[in-house]
């Protein structure tokens, strides 16, 4: 059998893959660049033709002929690379022993990209267009951030660069290649920024450029923006014209936009008082696509023309507007599935849920406002009108608003000063569900608190708290009733509980600050008011309380600083201004105190304390004439107080107007004939001037002094008799000796008083044997000494005996 077996011829090396390293120049392609014939063929048209590719990627011809013992060969015995596995790295380079490199990393990096020619017109246009787009974006971002001036500057810069871009494009390309979208966006942004900066004329001109350019498609709808600008300018006729032009240019397929434009037209008609035309617009909207705003505006229009029946129908249409929001049950987990619970927890407060809440709140606001508006006019009385609105609301999807309308009905009774009806209306809620009962009881508690019926207020506050323990208003009212009874510690506990239930309850926070002030816990009170100030930045009451706490803490500088903030919020508050003046006065700054007291007097010229301070300030500065007007106003405010009129007379006397002072004292004596001080001044003045009435006034003064003495003795004797201290009278020989002692002590008192008078060291003499106590105390204080002006001259008196004359007073 071996004879039929043909063995392969032996080779030098028994290797199945031998022969691949043999070099054959036929397949050498690296020398083709030096082959002249080949290069000439490549340059010809035949060489530039695309190669013919087979439809089938590989055929039997391109494959090596496989045998049972090795790799196939061509008939002429020449080996070639295996083309079927070239992607695996078997290339012709392997024949010469090169390394295995399937990724071609040995070929080195790719050649560099061709450098851009930045000087070319196309590249310049491209860069400029990019810059314009960036400026438009920056302008929009600045507008959204509230920097309107920067937004306008960016928009103007974008407009300038866009015009340069258009000119360059016209030079390089045909006009058809101009970027109209970029031009439109630049002009539209510029017009919007002009409008935002209230430069309405420039905005209208820019919009006109866009609208008149027929190359801009859909530019007609920008007439809506132009109409809005005319509305801001109160040019309503032009606004309606542009709205209608925009409505004509918008196709009917854009239904929502057409509805919004018609709504603008209706609102503009309301502003012009053309309610019939407005009604037509809103009726059309409510028939095509009803919405809350259109329904509310329709009610306003019917209210303006006084059509009761149409108001009712419009209110029913408003109630019937679908909210298009999900029910609250959607956000309640139906099972204990953790995955479902996580999903529901995630969507409870997402943006969509917030939008639904806002939409519902807006609907409730429109319905409540419309009900309060039409209830007093759709029926014979507002109570019947409210009842009709409540019945309509109960039959709608807003059934929860019915109770709120009832409470508003009670508040309306309060506005009409009908306290009893308000209380009766609120008492109807005592048998309803806990939430409504708590709200009604809270209002009742507040009403009784205002009426100072603290027992009733406390009772209803308890009912409100028991109905809803987490109602912060009820807890605050309960704290108020306890505060009114003087139990400040307990009141503080109620306020704290209200804050635990609702940390934003500003009433409780304010009241607990007042409670801490009452308890003299000033640091805690200050902490409460500072927290409240962080919530209510411009609350005048909070600012005043902070200043008051600092004043109680004896920190006048901080008190002044907070009062300055207060008058920046309420610059006409006379109490705050007078308090500032008082603090500056305590600090010794008279000029600042005078400034703020004057401001306080200017806004409220009836504050006695301010008037008294200003009068005293002018007297201290020796401007008695200016003090007169303040004391005269004080005498008008308190006509039964004699001291203000005495101060007016003293100012006349000090300013040298003795006749006016005398007339004023006489007028005071007519009004207050028993006033001793006035008679003393009259005796003094008449003596100085030398009038004959001095004897008359002296007699009256003597009589008043005697009456006063007898009254004092009667009071003294009554005290002695009641106390059983009769032994004090021992040592008196008779009643006359007692009178002499009294007269003697009175004389000593008279001498002491008269010695204290300015300008004299001796008592005045009287024609009567008994001395008259003509001493007085000037309500304005001692005045500057001056020579006497009396016609009668006493030899033994020398007003200037104790004075040293300066060189400036000597005659020249």
Coordinates of N, CA and C in Angstrom, one line a residue, residues 242-315:
X242 N -53.7 98.4 16.8 CA -52.6 97.4 16.6 C -52.9 96.0 17.0
X243 N -53.7 95.9 18.1 CA -54.2 94.5 18.4 C -55.0 93.9 17.3
X244 N -55.9 94.7 16.8 CA -56.8 94.2 15.7 C -56.0 93.9 14.4
X245 N -55.0 94.7 14.1 CA -54.1 94.4 13.0 C -53.4 93.1 13.2
X246 N -52.9 92.9 14.4 CA -52.2 91.6 14.7 C -53.2 90.4 14.6
X247 N -54.4 90.6 15.1 CA -55.4 89.6 15.0 C -55.7 89.2 13.6
X248 N -55.7 90.2 12.7 CA -56.0 89.9 11.3 C -54.9 89.1 10.6
X249 N -53.7 89.3 11.1 CA -52.5 88.7 10.4 C -52.2 87.3 11.0
X250 N -52.8 86.9 12.1 CA -52.6 85.6 12.7 C -53.6 84.6 12.2
X251 N -53.2 83.5 11.6 CA -54.2 82.6 11.1 C -55.0 81.9 12.2
X252 N -56.1 81.4 11.8 CA -57.1 80.8 12.8 C -56.6 79.6 13.5
X253 N -55.5 78.9 12.9 CA -55.0 77.7 13.5 C -54.3 78.0 14.8
X254 N -53.8 79.3 15.0 CA -53.2 79.7 16.2 C -54.3 80.2 17.2
X255 N -55.1 79.3 17.7 CA -56.3 79.7 18.5 C -55.9 80.3 19.8
X256 N -54.9 79.8 20.5 CA -54.6 80.3 21.8 C -54.0 81.7 21.7
X257 N -53.2 82.0 20.7 CA -52.7 83.3 20.5 C -53.8 84.3 20.2
X258 N -54.7 83.9 19.4 CA -55.9 84.8 19.0 C -56.7 85.1 20.3
X259 N -56.9 84.1 21.1 CA -57.6 84.3 22.4 C -57.0 85.3 23.3
X260 N -55.6 85.2 23.4 CA -54.9 86.2 24.2 C -55.0 87.6 23.7
X261 N -54.9 87.7 22.4 CA -55.0 89.1 21.8 C -56.4 89.7 22.0
X262 N -57.4 88.8 21.9 CA -58.8 89.3 22.1 C -59.0 89.7 23.6
X263 N -58.3 89.0 24.5 CA -58.3 89.4 25.9 C -57.7 90.7 26.1
X264 N -56.6 91.0 25.4 CA -55.9 92.3 25.5 C -56.9 93.4 25.0
X265 N -57.6 93.1 23.9 CA -58.5 94.1 23.4 C -59.6 94.4 24.4
X266 N -60.1 93.3 25.1 CA -61.2 93.5 26.0 C -60.7 94.4 27.2
X267 N -59.5 94.1 27.7 CA -59.0 94.8 28.9 C -58.8 96.3 28.5
X268 N -58.3 96.5 27.3 CA -58.1 97.9 26.8 C -59.5 98.6 26.7
X269 N -60.5 97.9 26.2 CA -61.8 98.6 26.2 C -62.3 98.9 27.6
X270 N -62.0 98.1 28.6 CA -62.4 98.4 30.0 C -61.7 99.7 30.4
X271 N -60.4 99.8 30.1 CA -59.7 101.0 30.5 C -60.2 102.3 29.8
X272 N -60.8 102.1 28.6 CA -61.4 103.3 28.0 C -62.8 103.5 28.4
X273 N -63.4 102.6 29.2 CA -64.8 102.8 29.6 C -65.8 102.3 28.6
X274 N -65.3 101.6 27.5 CA -66.2 101.0 26.5 C -66.6 99.6 26.9
X275 N -67.5 99.5 27.9 CA -67.8 98.2 28.5 C -68.6 97.3 27.6
X276 N -69.4 97.9 26.7 CA -70.1 97.0 25.8 C -69.2 96.3 24.9
X277 N -68.2 97.0 24.3 CA -67.3 96.3 23.4 C -66.4 95.3 24.2
X278 N -66.1 95.7 25.4 CA -65.3 94.7 26.3 C -66.1 93.5 26.5
X279 N -67.4 93.6 26.8 CA -68.3 92.5 27.0 C -68.3 91.6 25.8
X280 N -68.4 92.2 24.6 CA -68.4 91.4 23.4 C -67.1 90.5 23.3
X281 N -66.0 91.1 23.6 CA -64.7 90.4 23.5 C -64.7 89.2 24.5
X282 N -65.1 89.5 25.7 CA -65.0 88.5 26.8 C -66.1 87.4 26.6
X283 N -67.2 87.8 26.1 CA -68.3 86.8 25.8 C -67.8 85.8 24.7
X284 N -67.1 86.4 23.7 CA -66.6 85.5 22.6 C -65.5 84.6 23.2
X285 N -64.7 85.1 24.1 CA -63.6 84.2 24.7 C -64.3 83.1 25.5
X286 N -65.2 83.5 26.3 CA -65.9 82.5 27.2 C -66.6 81.4 26.4
X287 N -67.0 81.8 25.2 CA -67.7 80.8 24.3 C -66.7 79.9 23.6
X288 N -65.5 80.5 23.2 CA -64.5 79.7 22.5 C -63.6 78.9 23.4
X289 N -63.0 79.5 24.3 CA -62.0 78.9 25.2 C -62.1 79.6 26.6
X290 N -63.1 79.2 27.5 CA -63.2 79.9 28.7 C -62.0 79.8 29.6
X291 N -61.7 80.9 30.3 CA -60.6 80.9 31.2 C -60.9 81.9 32.4
X292 N -60.1 81.8 33.4 CA -60.5 82.5 34.7 C -60.4 84.0 34.5
X293 N -59.4 84.5 33.8 CA -59.2 85.9 33.7 C -60.3 86.5 32.9
X294 N -60.7 85.9 31.8 CA -61.7 86.4 30.9 C -63.1 86.4 31.7
X295 N -63.3 85.3 32.4 CA -64.6 85.3 33.2 C -64.6 86.4 34.3
X296 N -63.5 86.6 35.0 CA -63.5 87.7 36.0 C -63.7 89.0 35.3
X297 N -63.0 89.3 34.2 CA -63.2 90.6 33.5 C -64.6 90.8 33.0
X298 N -65.2 89.7 32.6 CA -66.6 89.8 32.2 C -67.5 90.2 33.3
X299 N -67.3 89.7 34.5 CA -68.1 90.1 35.7 C -67.8 91.6 36.0
X300 N -66.6 92.0 35.9 CA -66.3 93.4 36.1 C -67.0 94.3 35.1
X301 N -67.1 93.9 33.9 CA -67.8 94.7 32.8 C -69.3 94.8 33.1
X302 N -69.9 93.7 33.5 CA -71.3 93.7 33.8 C -71.6 94.5 35.1
X303 N -70.6 94.4 36.0 CA -70.8 95.2 37.3 C -70.7 96.7 36.9
X304 N -69.9 97.1 36.0 CA -69.7 98.5 35.6 C -71.0 99.0 35.0
X305 N -71.7 98.2 34.2 CA -73.0 98.7 33.6 C -74.2 98.4 34.5
X306 N -74.0 97.7 35.6 CA -75.1 97.5 36.5 C -76.1 96.4 36.1
X307 N -75.7 95.5 35.3 CA -76.7 94.4 34.9 C -76.6 93.3 35.8
X308 N -77.7 93.2 36.7 CA -77.6 92.2 37.8 C -77.7 90.7 37.2
X309 N -78.7 90.5 36.3 CA -78.8 89.2 35.8 C -77.6 88.7 35.1
X310 N -77.0 89.6 34.3 CA -75.8 89.2 33.5 C -74.7 88.9 34.5
X311 N -74.6 89.6 35.6 CA -73.6 89.4 36.6 C -73.7 88.0 37.2
X312 N -75.0 87.6 37.5 CA -75.2 86.2 38.0 C -74.7 85.2 36.9
X313 N -75.1 85.4 35.7 CA -74.7 84.4 34.7 C -73.2 84.3 34.5
X314 N -72.6 85.5 34.5 CA -71.1 85.6 34.3 C -70.4 84.9 35.5
X315 N -71.0 85.0 36.8 CA -70.4 84.4 37.9 C -70.6 82.8 37.8

